[in-house]
XYZ file of C-alpha atoms in Angstrom:
486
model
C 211.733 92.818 122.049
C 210.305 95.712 124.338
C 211.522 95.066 127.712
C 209.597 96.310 130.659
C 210.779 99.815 131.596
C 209.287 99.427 135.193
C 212.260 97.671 135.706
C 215.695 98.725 137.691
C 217.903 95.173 137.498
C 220.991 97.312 138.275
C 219.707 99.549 141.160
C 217.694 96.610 142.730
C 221.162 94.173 142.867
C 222.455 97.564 144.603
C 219.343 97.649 147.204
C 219.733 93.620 147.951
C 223.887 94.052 148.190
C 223.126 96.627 151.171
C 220.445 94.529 152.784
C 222.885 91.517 153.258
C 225.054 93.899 155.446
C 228.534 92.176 153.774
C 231.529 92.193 155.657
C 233.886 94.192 153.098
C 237.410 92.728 152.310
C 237.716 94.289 148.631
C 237.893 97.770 147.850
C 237.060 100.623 148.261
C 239.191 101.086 151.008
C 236.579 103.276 153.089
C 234.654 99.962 153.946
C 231.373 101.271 153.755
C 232.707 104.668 155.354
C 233.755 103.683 158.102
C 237.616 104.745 157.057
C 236.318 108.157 156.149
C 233.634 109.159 159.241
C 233.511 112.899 158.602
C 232.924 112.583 154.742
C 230.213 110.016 155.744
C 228.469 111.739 158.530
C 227.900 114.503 155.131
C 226.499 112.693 152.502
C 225.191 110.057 154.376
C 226.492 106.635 155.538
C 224.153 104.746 152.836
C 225.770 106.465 149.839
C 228.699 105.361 151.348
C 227.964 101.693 152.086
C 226.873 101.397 148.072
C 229.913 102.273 146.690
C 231.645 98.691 146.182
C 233.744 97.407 143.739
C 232.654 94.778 140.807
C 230.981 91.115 141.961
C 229.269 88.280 140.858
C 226.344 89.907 142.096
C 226.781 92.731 140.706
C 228.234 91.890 137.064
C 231.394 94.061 135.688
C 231.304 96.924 133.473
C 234.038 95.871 131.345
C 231.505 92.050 130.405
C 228.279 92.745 131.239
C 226.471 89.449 131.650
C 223.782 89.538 134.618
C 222.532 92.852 135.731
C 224.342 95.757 134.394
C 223.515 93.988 130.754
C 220.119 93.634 131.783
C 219.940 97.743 132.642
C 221.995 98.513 129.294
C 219.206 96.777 127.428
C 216.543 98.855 128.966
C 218.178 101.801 128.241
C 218.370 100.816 124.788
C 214.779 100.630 124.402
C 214.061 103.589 125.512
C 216.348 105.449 123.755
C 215.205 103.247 120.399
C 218.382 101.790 119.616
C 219.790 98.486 119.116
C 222.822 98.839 121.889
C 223.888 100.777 124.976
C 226.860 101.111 126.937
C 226.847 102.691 130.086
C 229.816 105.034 130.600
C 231.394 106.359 134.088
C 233.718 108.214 132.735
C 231.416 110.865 131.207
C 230.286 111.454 127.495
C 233.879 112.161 127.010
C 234.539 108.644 127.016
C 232.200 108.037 124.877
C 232.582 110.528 122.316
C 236.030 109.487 121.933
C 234.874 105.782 122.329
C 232.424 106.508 119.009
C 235.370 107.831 116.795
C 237.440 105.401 117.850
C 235.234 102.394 116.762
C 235.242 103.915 113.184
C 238.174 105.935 112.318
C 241.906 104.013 112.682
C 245.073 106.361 111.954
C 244.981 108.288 108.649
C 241.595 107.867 108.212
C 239.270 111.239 107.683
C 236.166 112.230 109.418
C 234.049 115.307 108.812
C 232.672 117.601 111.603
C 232.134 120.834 113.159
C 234.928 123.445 114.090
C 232.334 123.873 117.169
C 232.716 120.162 118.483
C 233.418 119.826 122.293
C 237.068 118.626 123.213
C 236.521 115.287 123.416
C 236.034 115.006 119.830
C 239.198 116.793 119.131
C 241.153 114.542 121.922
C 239.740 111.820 120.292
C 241.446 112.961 117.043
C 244.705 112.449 118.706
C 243.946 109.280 120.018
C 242.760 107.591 116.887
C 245.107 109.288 114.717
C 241.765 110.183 112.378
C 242.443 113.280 110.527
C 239.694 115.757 110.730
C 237.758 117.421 107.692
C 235.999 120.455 109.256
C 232.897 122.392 108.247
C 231.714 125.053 109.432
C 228.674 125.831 111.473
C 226.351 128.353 110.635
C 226.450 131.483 112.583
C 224.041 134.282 114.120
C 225.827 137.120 114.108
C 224.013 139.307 116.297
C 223.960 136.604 118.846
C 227.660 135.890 118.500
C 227.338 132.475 118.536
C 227.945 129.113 116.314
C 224.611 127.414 115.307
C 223.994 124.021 113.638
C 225.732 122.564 110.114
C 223.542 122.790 107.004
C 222.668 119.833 104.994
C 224.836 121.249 102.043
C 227.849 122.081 104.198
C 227.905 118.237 104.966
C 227.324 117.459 101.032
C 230.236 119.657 100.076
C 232.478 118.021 102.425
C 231.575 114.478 101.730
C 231.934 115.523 97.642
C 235.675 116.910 98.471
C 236.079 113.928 100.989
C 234.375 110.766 99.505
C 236.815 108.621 101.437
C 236.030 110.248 104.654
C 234.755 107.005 107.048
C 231.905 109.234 109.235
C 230.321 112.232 109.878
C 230.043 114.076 113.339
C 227.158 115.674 114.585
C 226.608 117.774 117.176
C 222.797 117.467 118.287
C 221.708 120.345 120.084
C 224.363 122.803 120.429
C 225.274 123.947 123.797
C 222.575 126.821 122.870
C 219.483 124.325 121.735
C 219.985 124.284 118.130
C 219.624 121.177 116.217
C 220.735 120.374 112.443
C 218.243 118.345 109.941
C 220.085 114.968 111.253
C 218.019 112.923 109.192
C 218.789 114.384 106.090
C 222.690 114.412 106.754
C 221.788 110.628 108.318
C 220.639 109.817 104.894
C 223.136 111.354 102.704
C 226.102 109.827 104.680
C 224.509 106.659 104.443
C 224.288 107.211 100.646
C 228.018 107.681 100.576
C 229.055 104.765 102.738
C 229.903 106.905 105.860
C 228.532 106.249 109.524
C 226.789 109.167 111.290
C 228.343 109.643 115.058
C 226.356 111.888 117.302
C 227.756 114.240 119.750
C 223.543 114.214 122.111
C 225.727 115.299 125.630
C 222.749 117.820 125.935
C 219.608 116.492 124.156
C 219.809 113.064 126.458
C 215.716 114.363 127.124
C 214.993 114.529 123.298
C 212.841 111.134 123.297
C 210.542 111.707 126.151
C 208.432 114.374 124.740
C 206.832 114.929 121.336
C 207.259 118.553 121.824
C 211.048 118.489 121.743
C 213.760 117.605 118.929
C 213.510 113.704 117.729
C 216.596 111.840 119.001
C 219.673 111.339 117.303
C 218.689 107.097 117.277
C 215.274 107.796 116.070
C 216.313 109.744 112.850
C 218.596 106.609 111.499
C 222.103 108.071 113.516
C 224.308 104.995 113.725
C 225.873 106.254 117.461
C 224.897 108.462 119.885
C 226.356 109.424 123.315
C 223.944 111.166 125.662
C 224.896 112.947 128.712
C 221.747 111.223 131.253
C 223.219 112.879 133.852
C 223.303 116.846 132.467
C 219.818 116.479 131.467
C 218.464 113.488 132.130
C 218.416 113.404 135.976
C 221.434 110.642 136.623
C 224.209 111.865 138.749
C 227.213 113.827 137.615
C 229.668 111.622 134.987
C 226.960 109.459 133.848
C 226.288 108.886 130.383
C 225.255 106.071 127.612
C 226.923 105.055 124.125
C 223.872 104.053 121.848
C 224.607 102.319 118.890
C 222.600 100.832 116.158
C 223.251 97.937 113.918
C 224.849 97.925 110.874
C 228.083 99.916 110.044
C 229.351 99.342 113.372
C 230.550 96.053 115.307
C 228.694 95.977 118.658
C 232.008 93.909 119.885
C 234.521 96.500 118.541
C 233.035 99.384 120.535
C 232.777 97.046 123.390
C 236.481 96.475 122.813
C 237.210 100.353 122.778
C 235.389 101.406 125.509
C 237.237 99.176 127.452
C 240.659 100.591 126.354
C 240.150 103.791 128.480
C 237.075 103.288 130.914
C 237.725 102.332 134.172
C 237.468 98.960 135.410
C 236.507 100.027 139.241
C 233.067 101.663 137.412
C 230.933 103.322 140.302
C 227.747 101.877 141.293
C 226.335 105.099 142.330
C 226.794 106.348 138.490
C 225.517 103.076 137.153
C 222.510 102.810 139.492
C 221.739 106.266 138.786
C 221.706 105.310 135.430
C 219.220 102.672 135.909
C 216.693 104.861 137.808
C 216.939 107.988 135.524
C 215.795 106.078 132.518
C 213.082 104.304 134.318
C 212.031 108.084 135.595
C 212.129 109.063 131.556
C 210.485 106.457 130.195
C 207.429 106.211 132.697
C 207.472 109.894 133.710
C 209.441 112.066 130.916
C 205.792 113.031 129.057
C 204.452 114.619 131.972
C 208.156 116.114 134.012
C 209.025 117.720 130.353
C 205.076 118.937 130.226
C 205.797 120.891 133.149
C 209.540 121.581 132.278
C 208.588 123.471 129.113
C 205.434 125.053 130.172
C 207.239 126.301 133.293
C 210.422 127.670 130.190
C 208.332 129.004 127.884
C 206.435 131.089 130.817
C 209.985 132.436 131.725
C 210.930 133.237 128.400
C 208.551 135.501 128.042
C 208.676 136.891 131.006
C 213.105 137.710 130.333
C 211.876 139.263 127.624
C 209.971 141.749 128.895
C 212.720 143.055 130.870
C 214.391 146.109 128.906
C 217.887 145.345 127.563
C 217.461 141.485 127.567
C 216.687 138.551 124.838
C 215.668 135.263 125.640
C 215.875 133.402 122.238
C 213.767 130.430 121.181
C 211.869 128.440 118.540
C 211.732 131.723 116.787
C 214.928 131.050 115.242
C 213.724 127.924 113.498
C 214.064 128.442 110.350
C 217.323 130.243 109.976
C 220.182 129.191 109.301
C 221.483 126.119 110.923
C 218.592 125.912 113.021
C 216.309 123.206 112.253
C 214.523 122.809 115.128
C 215.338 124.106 118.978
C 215.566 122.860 122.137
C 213.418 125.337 124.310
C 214.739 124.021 128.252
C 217.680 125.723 126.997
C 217.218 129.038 128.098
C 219.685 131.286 126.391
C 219.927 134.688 127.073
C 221.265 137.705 125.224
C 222.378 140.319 127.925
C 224.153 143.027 125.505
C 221.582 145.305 125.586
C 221.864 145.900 129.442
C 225.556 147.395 128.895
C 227.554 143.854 130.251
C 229.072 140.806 128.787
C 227.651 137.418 129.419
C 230.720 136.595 130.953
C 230.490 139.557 133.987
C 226.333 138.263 133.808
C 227.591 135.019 134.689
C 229.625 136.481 137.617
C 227.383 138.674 138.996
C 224.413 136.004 138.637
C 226.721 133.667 140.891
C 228.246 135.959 143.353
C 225.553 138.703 144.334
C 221.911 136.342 143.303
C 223.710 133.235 144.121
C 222.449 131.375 141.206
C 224.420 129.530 139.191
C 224.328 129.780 135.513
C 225.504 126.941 133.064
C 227.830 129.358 131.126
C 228.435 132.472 129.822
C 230.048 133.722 126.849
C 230.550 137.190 125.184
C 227.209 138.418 124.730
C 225.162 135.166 126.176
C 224.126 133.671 129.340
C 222.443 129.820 129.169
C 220.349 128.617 131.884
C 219.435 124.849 131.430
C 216.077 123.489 132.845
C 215.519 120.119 133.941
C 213.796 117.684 135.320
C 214.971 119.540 138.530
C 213.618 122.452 138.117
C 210.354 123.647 139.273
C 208.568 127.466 139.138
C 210.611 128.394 142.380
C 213.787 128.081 140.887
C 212.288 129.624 137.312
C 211.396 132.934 139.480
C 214.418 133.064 141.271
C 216.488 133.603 137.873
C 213.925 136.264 136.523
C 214.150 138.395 139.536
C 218.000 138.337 139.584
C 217.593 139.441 135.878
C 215.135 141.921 136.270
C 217.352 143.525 139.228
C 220.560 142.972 137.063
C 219.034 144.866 134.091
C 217.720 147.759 136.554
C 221.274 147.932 138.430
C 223.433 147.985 135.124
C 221.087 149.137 132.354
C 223.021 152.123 130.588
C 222.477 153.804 127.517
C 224.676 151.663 124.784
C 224.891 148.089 124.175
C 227.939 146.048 124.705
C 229.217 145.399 121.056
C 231.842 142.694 120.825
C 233.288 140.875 118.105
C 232.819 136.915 119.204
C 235.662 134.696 118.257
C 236.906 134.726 114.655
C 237.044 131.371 114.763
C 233.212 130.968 114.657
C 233.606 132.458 110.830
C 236.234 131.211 109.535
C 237.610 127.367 109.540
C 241.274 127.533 111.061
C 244.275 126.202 108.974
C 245.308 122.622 109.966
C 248.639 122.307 109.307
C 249.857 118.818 110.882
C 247.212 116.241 112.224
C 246.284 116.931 115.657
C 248.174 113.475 116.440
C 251.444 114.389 115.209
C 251.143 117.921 116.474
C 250.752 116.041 119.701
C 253.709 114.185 119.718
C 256.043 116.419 118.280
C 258.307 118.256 120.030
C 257.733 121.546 121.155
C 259.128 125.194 122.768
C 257.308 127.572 124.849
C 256.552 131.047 123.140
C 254.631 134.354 124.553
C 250.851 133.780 123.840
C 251.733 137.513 122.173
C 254.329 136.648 120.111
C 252.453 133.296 118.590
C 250.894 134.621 115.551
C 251.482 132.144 112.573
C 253.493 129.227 114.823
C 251.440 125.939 114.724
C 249.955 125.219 118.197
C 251.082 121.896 120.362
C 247.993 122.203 122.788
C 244.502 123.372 123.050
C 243.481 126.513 124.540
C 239.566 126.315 125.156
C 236.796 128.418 128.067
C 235.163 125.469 129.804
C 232.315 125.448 129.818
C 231.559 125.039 127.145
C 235.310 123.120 126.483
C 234.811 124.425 122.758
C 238.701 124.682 121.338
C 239.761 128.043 120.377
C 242.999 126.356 119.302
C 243.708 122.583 118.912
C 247.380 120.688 118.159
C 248.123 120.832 114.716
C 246.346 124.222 113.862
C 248.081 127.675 112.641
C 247.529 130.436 115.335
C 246.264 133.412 114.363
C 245.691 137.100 115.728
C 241.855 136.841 116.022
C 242.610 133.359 118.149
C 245.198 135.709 120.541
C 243.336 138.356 120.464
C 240.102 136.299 121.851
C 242.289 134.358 124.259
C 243.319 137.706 125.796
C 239.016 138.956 125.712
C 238.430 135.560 127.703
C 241.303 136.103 130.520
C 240.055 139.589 130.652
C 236.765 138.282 131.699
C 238.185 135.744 133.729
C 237.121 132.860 132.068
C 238.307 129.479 133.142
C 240.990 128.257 130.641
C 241.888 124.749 130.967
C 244.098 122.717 128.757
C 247.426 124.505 128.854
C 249.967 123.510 130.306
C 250.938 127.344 131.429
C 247.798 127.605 133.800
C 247.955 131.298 133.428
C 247.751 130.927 129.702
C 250.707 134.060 129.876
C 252.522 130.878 127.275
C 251.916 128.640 124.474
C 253.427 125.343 123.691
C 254.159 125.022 120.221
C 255.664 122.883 117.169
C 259.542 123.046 116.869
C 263.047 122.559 119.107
């Protein structure tokens, strides 16, 4: 049953809560801001007076049974799948709430060495042991790709007892895999297909860009609404579609590490983003990839620079791309993506999405207009005439891009076990206790479980070099390394 998309049962509930003008004896404790005067005087006493807790009126996250079901339905439809969850605590949660729902402790599941870190946490917290395959690689962009259709066959013929596959659908860089080919052969084998769609939550509102993950038979998909979608930060959706999966078990996970104060800002925002994409998406993503494509060309007439796109289709581990990703090779202007990134933030003040050792990625959105499109190409054109010189950066990305690493104890154990602190020098060939990763884009470099090796030092040392944000240690400096032993 189509439902009509004109509809916001969430956000409305919200709009009638404020007009009663309640006299607050739950929490939050600000009481409509009125505890916290300065932060509301900032963002506005309304925001403020719409963050409340969980109601009749305002159904519960944790059972949906008035309005918040009502919204999750909508979204649903318009992301052509059977079920939705909303989720508060980011695609994280929802990522690790998709593994969870199919893999219990012991059990294998095959996916990229490139997945984000919530599929790898999620490995610890299910206790699924993880089969990986490689992504295809461009080596002259330095970066991982998509999976091929026969890196997923080999797996599944080494691993026929493997419970799902993992997709990730588009890379951080816009390029997707052939998911309904891989949809269909895991299908074949008796395996569900879980979708990592954080960045491709646009995919169904224009013909023009990369069919959705739900559309091409994937049997869960969590999309990040609010990185390109237009809901606010944290906001996010678990699809699901009948068959392999119990709606009531995922229910049942989600609920095992989502909150149960969910905020009504993120929900509402939820509500009104899909009702923007539905009734608006054709003609915003029109103008978003008119406005992309214009810049595109227009980077890549400036000398030294390489704004890659649909060109690449066709190669390997590209089967289609997503072009409001707009990634940019800088190497041929003399600087790393990573000082790019910098000097983008700090002398243009704009603010990039990421940068890496040889890339920069700018993401459009529904956001974005021509303004903000020219702003970026004149920062470039000035960067590229300020720090042109005569020989291109050349820099060996991270090994671990080629070559699969060695996973030595499951990332569970590895978790668990006990563990010493060694030099991050002087931990060639120990087994790591913790994850070392850049954020963005939270890709591991080294997870729990695996054997460290000198490529993986020797990029961790490149990345604090450039200053990269390294999260996940428990030495902030990253000078240490917890790992396996007494």
């Amino acid at each position: 049953m189509l439902r009509n998309q004109n509809n916001t049962p969430l956000f409305d509930a919200l709009k009638a809560y404020h007009e009663k003008n309640v006299i607050p004896f739950d929490v939050p404790g600000h009481k409509h801001g009125k505890g916290i005067p300065e932060f509301a005087q900032f963002v506005g006493e309304k925001v403020l007076e719409i963050d409340v807790n969980s109601m009749k009126p305002l159904d519960n996250i944790s059972n949906p049974i008035s309005v918040i079901k009502e919204a999750e339905e909508l979204m649903a439809d318009a992301y052509c799948s059977d079920h939705a969850f909303f989720s508060v605590n980011g695609t994280t949660s929802a990522v690790q709430a998709m593994i969870m729902s199919v893999c219990q402790p012991g059990d294998k599941i095959i996916l990229p060495r490139n997945a984000h870190k919530s599929a790898t946490n999620a490995l610890i917290l299910s206790g699924a042991l993880p089969v990986y395959i490689q992504p295809e690689t461009n080596e002259k962009l330095g970066i991982a790709m998509g999976i091929s259709l026969e890196s997923v066959e080999m797996a599944i013929a080494k691993n026929s007892d493997a419970k799902a596959v993992f997709i990730i659908n588009p890379t951080y860089y816009g390029a997707t895999s052939d998911v309904k080919q891989i949809v269909k052969l895991a299908h074949k084998h008796g395996m569900a297909v879980l979708v990592d769609e954080a960045h491709g939550a646009h995919f169904p509102f224009h013909e023009e860009l990369p069919m959705g993950a739900m559309e091409l038979g994937a049997d869960m998909a969590a999309v990040s609404l609010h990185k390109t979608g237009g809901s606010l930060s944290q906001s996010s959706a678990l699809l699901l579609n009948e068959g392999l999966i119990d709606k009531n078990t995922v229910k049942t996970i989600l609920n095992l590490t989502q909150t149960t104060s969910a905020s009504y800002l993120l929900m509402a925002s939820l509500d009104v983003a899909r009702k923007m994409l539905v009734k608006q998406g054709e003609d915003v993503f029109y103008r978003i990839l008119k406005i992309t494509r214009e810049a595109r060309d227009e980077i890549n007439r400036i000398e030294g620079l390489y704004a890659f796109g649909k060109e690449l289709v066709g190669q390997p581990g590209v089967f289609n791309f997503d072009e409001t990703k707009l990634s940019i090779n800088v190497t041929g202007i003399g600087i790393t993506g990573f000082e790019a990134y910098d000097l983008l933030r700090d002398e243009y003040n704009i603010q990039v999405e990421l940068g890496d050792a040889l890339n920069i990625l700018a993401i459009v959105s529904v956001g974005d207009d021509e303004k903000s499109l020219n702003a970026l190409i004149e920062a470039l054109r000035d960067l590229s005439q300020k720090y042109r010189s005569n020989e291109s950066v050349q820099i060996q990305y991270a090994k671990i891009v080629l070559e699969n690493p060695q996973v030595i104890v499951s990332p569970r154990n590895a978790f668990y076990a006990r563990k010493k602190f060694v030099k991050l020098e002087a931990s060639e060939g120990e087994i790591s206790g913790e994850s070392i990763m850049a954020y963005p884009p939270g890709i591991p470099i080294v997870t729990p479980g695996e054997r460290i090796n000198r490529e993986m030092i020797h990029y961790i040392k490149f990345l604090k070099s450039q200053h990269s944000m390294l999260t996940d240690t428990q030495d902030p400096y990253v000078e240490n390394i917890k790992v396996l032993g007494i």
